[in-house]
Coordinates of C-alpha atoms in Angstrom, one line a residue:
Chain E
X1 CA -150.2 167.4 -0.2
X2 CA -147.2 165.4 -1.3
X3 CA -144.6 165.8 1.3
X4 CA -142.5 162.7 0.7
X5 CA -141.8 161.1 -2.7
X6 CA -140.4 157.7 -3.5
X7 CA -138.4 157.6 -6.7
X8 CA -138.7 154.2 -8.3
X9 CA -135.9 154.6 -10.8
X10 CA -132.2 155.2 -11.3
X11 CA -129.7 157.1 -13.3
X12 CA -130.3 160.6 -14.7
X13 CA -134.1 160.5 -14.5
X14 CA -133.9 159.6 -10.8
X15 CA -131.6 162.6 -10.3
X16 CA -133.9 164.8 -12.4
X17 CA -136.9 163.9 -10.2
X18 CA -134.8 164.5 -7.0
X19 CA -134.1 168.0 -8.3
X20 CA -137.7 168.8 -9.1
X21 CA -138.9 167.5 -5.7
X22 CA -136.3 169.6 -3.9
X23 CA -137.5 172.7 -5.7
X24 CA -141.1 172.0 -4.6
X25 CA -140.0 171.4 -1.0
X26 CA -140.8 167.7 -1.3
X27 CA -138.6 165.2 0.5
X28 CA -137.2 162.6 -1.9
X29 CA -136.3 159.0 -1.2
X30 CA -134.5 157.1 -4.0
X31 CA -135.3 153.4 -4.1
X32 CA -132.2 151.7 -5.5
X33 CA -130.6 148.3 -6.2
X34 CA -127.4 147.2 -4.4
X35 CA -125.5 148.1 -7.6
X36 CA -126.6 151.7 -7.4
X37 CA -125.8 152.7 -3.8
X38 CA -123.2 155.2 -5.1
X39 CA -125.2 157.0 -7.7
X40 CA -125.5 160.8 -7.8
X41 CA -129.3 160.5 -7.4
X42 CA -128.8 158.5 -4.1
X43 CA -126.2 161.1 -2.9
X44 CA -128.4 164.1 -3.6
X45 CA -131.7 162.7 -2.4
X46 CA -132.9 163.3 1.1
X47 CA -132.8 159.6 1.8
X48 CA -132.3 156.3 0.0
X49 CA -133.4 152.7 0.4
X50 CA -131.9 149.5 -1.1
X51 CA -134.7 147.4 -2.5
X52 CA -132.9 144.5 -4.0
X53 CA -129.9 143.0 -5.9
X54 CA -128.5 144.4 -9.1
X55 CA -130.8 142.5 -11.5
X56 CA -133.7 144.9 -12.5
X57 CA -136.1 142.0 -12.2
X58 CA -135.3 141.7 -8.5
X59 CA -135.1 145.5 -7.8
X60 CA -136.5 148.2 -10.1
X61 CA -139.1 145.8 -11.4
X62 CA -140.0 144.4 -8.0
X63 CA -143.4 146.0 -7.3
X64 CA -143.7 144.5 -3.9
X65 CA -140.3 145.6 -2.7
X66 CA -141.0 149.2 -4.0
X67 CA -144.4 149.4 -2.2
X68 CA -142.8 148.0 1.0
X69 CA -140.2 150.7 0.8
X70 CA -142.9 153.3 0.2
X71 CA -144.8 152.1 3.3
X72 CA -141.6 152.0 5.4
X73 CA -141.0 155.7 4.6
X74 CA -144.7 156.6 4.7
X75 CA -144.4 158.4 1.4
X76 CA -147.3 160.2 -0.2
X77 CA -146.4 159.4 -3.8
X78 CA -144.2 157.3 -6.1
X79 CA -142.7 158.6 -9.2
X80 CA -141.9 155.8 -11.6
X81 CA -139.7 157.8 -14.1
X82 CA -139.4 156.1 -17.5
X83 CA -138.9 152.4 -18.3
X84 CA -139.1 149.8 -15.6
X85 CA -142.6 150.0 -14.0
X86 CA -143.6 153.4 -15.4
X87 CA -146.2 151.9 -17.8
X88 CA -147.2 148.9 -15.7
X89 CA -150.9 149.3 -15.1
X90 CA -150.9 146.6 -12.3
X91 CA -148.2 148.5 -10.5
X92 CA -150.1 151.8 -10.8
X93 CA -153.2 150.0 -9.4
X94 CA -151.2 148.4 -6.6
X95 CA -149.7 151.8 -5.6
X96 CA -153.2 153.2 -5.6
X97 CA -154.6 150.3 -3.4
X98 CA -151.8 150.9 -1.0
X99 CA -153.1 154.4 -0.5
X100 CA -150.2 156.1 -2.3
X101 CA -150.3 158.5 -5.2
X102 CA -148.9 157.1 -8.5
X103 CA -147.3 160.0 -10.4
X104 CA -149.0 159.3 -13.7
X105 CA -152.3 158.3 -15.1
X106 CA -154.6 155.6 -13.6
X107 CA -154.0 151.9 -14.2
X108 CA -157.1 151.9 -16.5
X109 CA -155.7 154.6 -18.8
X110 CA -152.2 153.0 -18.9
X111 CA -153.9 149.7 -19.8
X112 CA -156.0 151.3 -22.5
X113 CA -153.2 153.3 -24.1
X114 CA -150.6 150.6 -23.5
X115 CA -152.4 148.0 -25.6
X116 CA -151.6 149.1 -29.2
X117 CA -154.8 147.9 -30.7
X118 CA -157.0 149.5 -28.0
X119 CA -155.1 152.8 -28.3
X120 CA -155.7 152.8 -32.0
X121 CA -159.4 152.2 -31.6
X122 CA -159.5 155.0 -29.0
X123 CA -157.7 157.3 -31.4
X124 CA -160.2 156.5 -34.2
X125 CA -163.1 157.1 -31.9
X126 CA -161.6 160.5 -31.0
X127 CA -161.3 161.4 -34.7
X128 CA -157.5 161.3 -34.7
X129 CA -155.9 159.9 -37.9
X130 CA -154.2 156.5 -37.6
X131 CA -152.1 154.5 -40.0
X132 CA -154.4 152.6 -42.3
X133 CA -154.7 149.0 -40.9
X134 CA -156.8 146.4 -39.3
X135 CA -159.6 147.0 -36.8
X136 CA -157.9 145.3 -33.8
X137 CA -156.3 141.9 -33.9
X138 CA -156.4 139.7 -36.9
X139 CA -156.9 136.0 -36.0
X140 CA -156.3 134.2 -39.3
X141 CA -154.0 134.3 -42.2
X142 CA -156.9 134.3 -44.7
X143 CA -158.4 137.4 -43.0
X144 CA -155.0 139.1 -43.0
X145 CA -154.6 138.6 -46.7
X146 CA -158.0 140.0 -47.4
X147 CA -157.4 143.1 -45.3
X148 CA -154.0 143.6 -46.7
X149 CA -155.5 144.2 -50.2
X150 CA -157.4 147.2 -48.8
X151 CA -154.6 148.5 -46.7
X152 CA -151.9 148.1 -49.3
X153 CA -148.4 146.7 -49.2
X154 CA -145.8 146.8 -47.8
X155 CA -147.6 145.9 -44.6
X156 CA -146.5 145.5 -41.0
X157 CA -147.5 142.7 -38.7
X158 CA -147.3 144.0 -35.2
X159 CA -147.7 142.2 -31.8
X160 CA -150.5 143.9 -29.8
X161 CA -148.4 143.4 -26.6
X162 CA -145.1 144.5 -28.3
X163 CA -143.2 147.7 -27.8
X164 CA -140.0 149.6 -28.3
X165 CA -139.9 148.2 -31.8
X166 CA -140.1 144.6 -30.7
X167 CA -142.6 142.3 -32.3
X168 CA -142.8 143.9 -35.7
X169 CA -142.5 142.1 -39.1
X170 CA -142.8 143.7 -42.6
X171 CA -144.3 141.8 -45.5
X172 CA -143.9 143.2 -49.0
X173 CA -146.5 141.0 -50.7
X174 CA -149.2 138.4 -50.2
X175 CA -146.7 135.4 -50.2
X176 CA -144.5 137.1 -47.6
X177 CA -147.6 137.9 -45.4
X178 CA -148.8 134.2 -45.6
X179 CA -145.3 133.1 -44.5
X180 CA -144.7 135.7 -41.8
X181 CA -148.1 135.8 -40.1
X182 CA -147.9 132.5 -38.2
X183 CA -144.3 133.2 -37.2
X184 CA -145.2 136.6 -35.9
X185 CA -148.0 135.1 -33.8
X186 CA -145.7 132.4 -32.4
X187 CA -143.0 135.0 -31.6
X188 CA -145.5 137.3 -30.0
X189 CA -146.8 134.5 -27.7
X190 CA -143.2 133.6 -26.7
X191 CA -142.0 137.1 -26.2
X192 CA -145.0 138.8 -24.7
X193 CA -147.3 136.0 -23.5
X194 CA -150.0 137.0 -25.9
X195 CA -150.1 136.0 -29.6
X196 CA -152.4 138.7 -30.9
X197 CA -151.2 140.6 -33.9
X198 CA -152.6 143.4 -36.1
X199 CA -151.8 144.9 -39.4
X200 CA -150.7 148.4 -40.4
X201 CA -149.5 150.1 -43.6
X202 CA -145.8 150.5 -43.6
X203 CA -144.7 154.0 -44.5
X204 CA -141.1 154.0 -45.8
X205 CA -139.0 157.1 -44.9
X206 CA -141.5 158.4 -42.4
X207 CA -140.5 160.9 -39.7
X208 CA -141.1 160.2 -36.1
X209 CA -142.8 163.2 -34.6
X210 CA -144.3 163.2 -31.1
X211 CA -146.4 165.7 -29.1
X212 CA -145.9 166.4 -25.5
X213 CA -149.1 166.9 -23.5
X214 CA -150.1 167.6 -19.9
X215 CA -153.5 166.9 -18.5
X216 CA -155.3 167.1 -15.2
X217 CA -158.1 164.7 -16.0
X218 CA -160.2 167.4 -17.5
X219 CA -158.1 170.0 -19.1
X220 CA -155.3 169.2 -21.6
X221 CA -152.6 171.3 -23.1
X222 CA -149.8 170.5 -25.6
X223 CA -146.3 171.7 -25.4
X224 CA -145.6 171.3 -29.1
X225 CA -143.7 168.5 -30.8
X226 CA -140.4 166.8 -30.8
X227 CA -138.9 165.2 -33.8
X228 CA -137.0 161.9 -33.0
X229 CA -136.3 160.5 -36.5
X230 CA -132.7 159.7 -35.8
X231 CA -133.0 156.2 -34.3
X232 CA -131.0 153.0 -34.3
X233 CA -132.9 149.8 -33.7
X234 CA -135.8 152.0 -32.7
X235 CA -133.7 153.6 -30.0
X236 CA -133.6 157.4 -30.3
X237 CA -130.2 159.0 -30.5
X238 CA -131.0 162.7 -31.3
X239 CA -134.2 164.5 -30.6
X240 CA -135.1 168.1 -31.3
X241 CA -137.9 170.7 -31.3
X242 CA -139.3 172.2 -33.4
X243 CA -139.4 169.6 -36.1
X244 CA -137.7 171.0 -39.2
X245 CA -140.4 169.2 -41.3
X246 CA -143.5 170.9 -40.1
X247 CA -145.1 174.1 -41.3
X248 CA -147.2 176.1 -38.9
X249 CA -150.5 174.9 -40.2
X250 CA -149.5 171.2 -39.9
X251 CA -148.0 171.8 -36.5
X252 CA -151.2 173.3 -35.2
X253 CA -153.2 170.5 -36.6
X254 CA -150.9 167.8 -35.2
X255 CA -150.8 169.3 -31.7
X256 CA -154.5 169.9 -31.7
X257 CA -155.1 166.2 -32.5
X258 CA -153.0 165.1 -29.6
X259 CA -155.0 167.4 -27.3
X260 CA -158.2 166.0 -28.6
X261 CA -157.2 162.4 -28.0
X262 CA -155.8 163.1 -24.5
X263 CA -159.0 165.0 -23.6
X264 CA -161.1 162.2 -25.0
X265 CA -159.6 159.7 -22.5
X266 CA -159.6 162.2 -19.6
X267 CA -155.8 162.0 -19.4
X268 CA -154.0 163.0 -16.2
X269 CA -150.3 163.6 -16.0
X270 CA -147.5 164.1 -18.6
X271 CA -147.9 162.0 -21.8
X272 CA -146.5 161.8 -25.3
X273 CA -148.4 160.9 -28.4
X274 CA -146.2 159.5 -31.1
X275 CA -147.0 160.0 -34.8
X276 CA -145.6 159.0 -38.1
X277 CA -145.3 161.9 -40.5
X278 CA -145.4 161.1 -44.2
X279 CA -143.5 164.1 -45.5
X280 CA -144.4 163.4 -49.2
X281 CA -148.1 163.2 -48.6
X282 CA -148.0 165.7 -45.7
X283 CA -150.1 163.3 -43.6
X284 CA -149.6 162.4 -40.0
X285 CA -150.8 159.3 -38.2
X286 CA -151.1 158.6 -34.5
X287 CA -149.2 155.4 -33.6
X288 CA -149.0 155.1 -29.9
X289 CA -149.0 156.9 -26.6
X290 CA -146.5 156.8 -23.8
X291 CA -148.2 157.4 -20.5
X292 CA -145.1 158.6 -18.7
X293 CA -142.3 161.2 -18.8
X294 CA -139.9 160.5 -21.7
X295 CA -136.1 160.6 -21.9
X296 CA -136.2 163.5 -24.3
X297 CA -138.5 165.7 -22.2
X298 CA -135.8 168.4 -21.6
X299 CA -136.0 169.4 -25.3
X300 CA -139.6 170.6 -24.7
X301 CA -138.6 172.2 -21.4
X302 CA -135.9 174.2 -23.2
X303 CA -138.2 175.7 -25.9
X304 CA -141.2 176.3 -23.6
X305 CA -139.5 177.1 -20.3
X306 CA -141.9 174.8 -18.5
X307 CA -140.7 172.2 -16.0
X308 CA -142.5 169.0 -16.9
X309 CA -141.5 167.0 -13.9
X310 CA -142.7 169.8 -11.6
X311 CA -146.0 169.9 -13.5
X312 CA -146.3 166.1 -13.1
X313 CA -145.9 166.4 -9.4
X314 CA -148.4 169.2 -9.1
X315 CA -151.0 167.3 -11.1
X316 CA -150.4 164.1 -9.1
X317 CA -151.0 166.2 -6.0
X318 CA -154.5 166.9 -7.3
X319 CA -153.9 170.5 -8.4
X320 CA -155.8 171.7 -11.5
X321 CA -153.5 172.5 -14.4
X322 CA -152.3 176.0 -14.0
X323 CA -151.1 176.3 -17.6
X324 CA -153.4 177.6 -20.3
X325 CA -152.7 176.8 -23.9
X326 CA -152.6 180.5 -24.8
X327 CA -149.8 181.0 -22.3
X328 CA -147.6 178.3 -23.7
X329 CA -145.2 179.6 -26.2
X330 CA -142.1 178.2 -27.9
X331 CA -138.9 180.0 -28.4
X332 CA -135.8 179.0 -30.4
X333 CA -134.6 175.5 -31.1
X334 CA -133.5 172.7 -28.8
X335 CA -131.6 169.5 -29.5
X336 CA -130.7 166.5 -27.3
X337 CA -127.7 164.3 -27.9
X338 CA -127.7 161.0 -26.0
X339 CA -124.3 159.8 -24.8
X340 CA -124.5 156.1 -24.5
X341 CA -121.7 153.8 -23.2
X342 CA -121.5 152.1 -26.5
X343 CA -118.7 152.0 -29.1
X344 CA -120.1 153.3 -32.4
X345 CA -117.0 151.9 -34.2
X346 CA -117.6 148.4 -32.9
X347 CA -121.3 147.9 -33.8
X348 CA -122.4 149.7 -30.6
X349 CA -120.8 147.1 -28.3
X350 CA -121.4 148.1 -24.6
X351 CA -118.5 149.8 -23.1
X352 CA -117.9 149.3 -19.4
X353 CA -115.5 151.1 -17.2
X354 CA -114.9 153.8 -14.6
X355 CA -115.2 157.5 -15.4
X356 CA -111.7 158.9 -15.1
X357 CA -111.6 162.5 -16.5
X358 CA -114.9 164.3 -16.9
X359 CA -115.3 167.9 -18.2
X360 CA -118.8 168.8 -19.1
X361 CA -119.4 171.5 -21.7
X362 CA -121.0 174.7 -20.2
X363 CA -121.9 178.2 -21.0
X364 CA -125.0 179.7 -22.7
X365 CA -127.7 177.3 -23.8
X366 CA -126.2 174.1 -22.5
X367 CA -127.9 171.7 -20.1
X368 CA -126.5 168.4 -18.9
X369 CA -128.7 165.7 -17.6
X370 CA -126.4 163.0 -16.1
X371 CA -125.5 161.2 -13.0
X372 CA -121.8 160.7 -14.0
X373 CA -118.9 161.9 -11.8
X374 CA -115.2 161.1 -11.9
X375 CA -114.7 157.7 -10.2
X376 CA -118.2 156.5 -11.0
X377 CA -118.1 152.8 -12.1
X378 CA -120.7 152.1 -14.7
X379 CA -122.8 149.0 -13.7
X380 CA -123.4 146.4 -16.5
X381 CA -127.0 145.7 -15.4
X382 CA -128.9 148.6 -16.9
X383 CA -129.4 150.9 -19.9
X384 CA -126.3 152.2 -21.6
X385 CA -127.4 155.9 -21.5
X386 CA -124.9 157.9 -19.5
X387 CA -125.9 161.5 -20.2
X388 CA -128.0 163.8 -22.3
X389 CA -126.6 167.0 -23.7
X390 CA -129.4 169.4 -24.3
X391 CA -128.6 172.4 -26.3
X392 CA -130.8 175.5 -26.9
X393 CA -130.3 178.5 -29.1
X394 CA -132.4 181.0 -30.9
X395 CA -132.8 179.0 -34.1
X396 CA -131.8 175.6 -35.4
X397 CA -128.6 176.5 -37.2
X398 CA -127.4 178.3 -34.1
X399 CA -128.4 175.3 -31.9
X400 CA -126.4 172.9 -34.1
X401 CA -123.3 175.2 -34.0
X402 CA -123.7 175.3 -30.2
X403 CA -124.0 171.5 -30.1
X404 CA -120.8 171.2 -32.0
X405 CA -119.1 173.6 -29.6
X406 CA -120.5 171.5 -26.7
X407 CA -119.0 168.3 -28.1
X408 CA -115.7 170.1 -28.5
X409 CA -115.6 171.0 -24.9
X410 CA -116.6 167.6 -23.6
X411 CA -113.9 165.4 -22.1
X412 CA -115.2 162.0 -20.9
X413 CA -112.5 159.4 -20.3
X414 CA -112.6 155.9 -19.0
X415 CA -115.4 154.6 -21.2
X416 CA -116.2 154.8 -24.9
X417 CA -119.4 156.7 -25.7
X418 CA -121.4 157.8 -28.7
X419 CA -119.9 161.3 -28.5
X420 CA -117.7 160.7 -31.6
X421 CA -120.7 159.6 -33.5
X422 CA -122.6 162.8 -32.7
X423 CA -119.6 164.8 -34.0
X424 CA -119.8 163.1 -37.3
X425 CA -123.6 163.2 -37.5
X426 CA -123.7 166.9 -36.8
X427 CA -121.3 167.4 -39.7
X428 CA -123.5 165.5 -42.1
X429 CA -125.3 167.8 -44.6
X430 CA -128.6 165.9 -44.3
X431 CA -128.7 166.2 -40.5
X432 CA -127.7 169.9 -40.8
X433 CA -130.6 170.5 -43.2
X434 CA -133.0 168.4 -41.0
X435 CA -133.5 166.2 -44.1
X436 CA -133.9 162.8 -42.3
X437 CA -136.4 160.0 -41.7
X438 CA -136.7 157.1 -39.3
X439 CA -134.4 154.8 -41.3
X440 CA -131.8 157.5 -42.1
X441 CA -129.5 156.7 -39.2
X442 CA -129.3 153.0 -39.8
X443 CA -128.5 153.6 -43.5
X444 CA -126.0 156.3 -42.6
X445 CA -124.3 153.9 -40.1
X446 CA -123.8 151.3 -42.8
X447 CA -121.7 153.7 -44.8
X448 CA -120.0 154.9 -41.6
X449 CA -119.1 151.4 -40.6
X450 CA -117.7 150.7 -44.0
X451 CA -115.5 153.8 -43.7
X452 CA -114.3 152.8 -40.3
X453 CA -113.3 149.3 -41.4
X454 CA -111.8 150.6 -44.7
Chain P
X1 CA -108.1 114.3 -17.4
X2 CA -107.7 118.0 -17.1
X3 CA -110.2 120.3 -15.6
X4 CA -110.6 123.7 -17.2
X5 CA -112.5 126.6 -15.7
X6 CA -114.6 128.5 -18.3
X7 CA -114.7 132.2 -17.3
X8 CA -116.8 135.2 -17.9
X9 CA -115.1 137.4 -20.6
X10 CA -116.7 140.5 -19.2
X11 CA -119.0 141.4 -16.2
X12 CA -122.8 141.0 -16.5
X13 CA -125.7 138.7 -15.6
X14 CA -125.2 135.1 -16.6
X15 CA -128.1 133.1 -18.0
X16 CA -128.0 129.3 -18.5
X17 CA -130.9 129.2 -21.0
X18 CA -131.8 131.2 -24.1
X19 CA -135.0 132.4 -22.5
X20 CA -136.8 131.7 -19.2
X21 CA -139.1 129.2 -20.9
X22 CA -136.3 127.2 -22.6
X23 CA -134.1 124.4 -21.3
X24 CA -130.6 125.3 -20.3
X25 CA -127.9 125.3 -23.0
X26 CA -126.0 122.7 -21.0
X27 CA -126.5 120.3 -18.1
X28 CA -123.9 118.9 -15.8
X29 CA -122.4 115.7 -17.2
X30 CA -123.1 116.8 -20.8
X31 CA -120.4 116.5 -23.5
X32 CA -119.5 119.8 -25.2
X33 CA -117.4 120.8 -28.2
X34 CA -115.3 124.0 -28.3
X35 CA -117.5 126.7 -29.7
X36 CA -120.7 125.4 -28.2
X37 CA -122.7 128.1 -26.3
X38 CA -122.4 127.7 -22.6
X39 CA -124.8 130.5 -21.7
X40 CA -125.7 134.1 -22.2
X41 CA -124.1 137.1 -20.6
X42 CA -126.2 140.3 -20.4
X43 CA -124.5 143.7 -20.4
X44 CA -126.6 146.8 -20.6
X45 CA -129.6 144.9 -22.1
X46 CA -127.4 143.3 -24.8
X47 CA -127.1 139.6 -24.7
X48 CA -124.0 137.8 -25.9
X49 CA -123.6 134.0 -26.4
X50 CA -120.6 132.8 -24.5
X51 CA -118.7 130.0 -26.4
X52 CA -116.8 127.2 -24.8
X53 CA -113.1 127.5 -25.3
X54 CA -112.5 123.7 -24.9
X55 CA -114.2 120.4 -25.7
X56 CA -115.0 117.9 -22.9
X57 CA -117.6 117.1 -20.3
X58 CA -119.4 119.6 -18.0
X59 CA -118.3 118.7 -14.5
X60 CA -120.3 121.4 -12.7
X61 CA -121.7 124.9 -12.9
X62 CA -120.0 127.2 -10.4
X63 CA -122.5 130.0 -10.7
X64 CA -126.3 129.8 -10.8
X65 CA -128.7 130.9 -13.5
X66 CA -129.1 134.7 -13.4
X67 CA -126.0 135.2 -11.3
X68 CA -124.2 138.5 -11.3
X69 CA -120.6 137.8 -12.4
X70 CA -117.4 139.8 -12.7
X71 CA -115.0 139.6 -15.6
X72 CA -112.8 136.5 -15.2
X73 CA -115.1 134.8 -12.8
X74 CA -115.4 131.0 -13.3
X75 CA -118.8 130.0 -14.7
X76 CA -118.3 126.3 -15.0
X77 CA -115.7 123.5 -15.0
X78 CA -115.1 121.3 -18.0
X79 CA -113.1 118.0 -17.9
X80 CA -111.1 117.2 -21.0
X81 CA -109.2 114.1 -22.1
X82 CA -105.8 115.5 -22.9

């Protein structure tokens, strides 16, 4: 039985886990850096422990300090949240060796699905479609050129150890591939300590659609999809469910493929399988799996009514999955708007400051996930995300109208955020019609920046 | 000789080299020209190169590599001829 939980994270996700723990009667301890002693998660947790200085490398990424803290409080489990050590297989193993439950899958599964090439092989073995590409790493330029003829251009050169959009190059033809391949290998070695790269067909104007799953090591269920095509530099800005691009048959097929893959590996915990959806060919391809909770998980919670963090804790506690697929239904539409401390009019420059006035929107269908409060000073050391506005309504047009109403009600002074960008994006006819793809936002922003400077 | 304190334009984490495996941008005793990069400042995972405002010679670094700095905090001292 998990009685005490160490939360190895910060910001809104630490707060989200504190809340889930409280509702389950679990005592929560927030492990925090010296810069985060005043956060709302620390204030609302049952206890808190400082694990190091502000720099993440010396605090939130310091496995030893976290395990020491866990021992000191004799916790039963550690929840890693997202980012930081959440997908670090060695950390999961170290937690396990210390006799503590890691809230997530085993180190072996994290390792297997965290390595892109290995994840791809696993998906193929499970019969899940993947983007046409090389079988594992490609050692030589000659071999790459030969393979590229079969796969087709444009082609992506991707670092096996990369992630979050880093370590990717696109070659439009043979000459470009011959030139970029050695550079990509060198870059991969420098950035990730491993120079291995693989090849994949590049699908222009693809949609990013992902499937949420829960598994207990044996049984796996899906909680439908989320569409996250609106991204800038591979960072999601708006996520929603259901995806406006899927018909029921494709949705069922997509979600079933995610369940098949997760079941194939005996997945335990909450996980997300990311796909590219080629809308023109009506084809979807598995690209990677995130073996942790994701930022945009509330979108799924709003349409299914299921608390994903609670389910994670119950699974980690060794309880069999209580949910059956036939009992999971979706209702209405949900959309998440990320408020980042960035100035959209100044090329997303980080905006630092102290929160002065704060009035959250409220009323029907509005959920705020944020650790902000008036007087809170935003530390410069971490991610720029300050809040998530999660909006639910009976259908997509109603949810968008409600999202606009939420932004109208919001007052957040002291720091510049992406709120103004959301106002403009929600007014765009393409966004309104759900007619977007994963390069849409960057192209849209180019026009937007021109208008701002004009 | 005048000594000028080069300061952090905003708060963040100061790095003396472009990456952990690289040599520092500057060493003490090295000559610099206005506009040369003195280090990186990381704010919310974004890295900005900090340019020197004056030309001269680096007398000493006041903060260490990976130090947490406040806006206006002195990073290093430069000696100039004028």
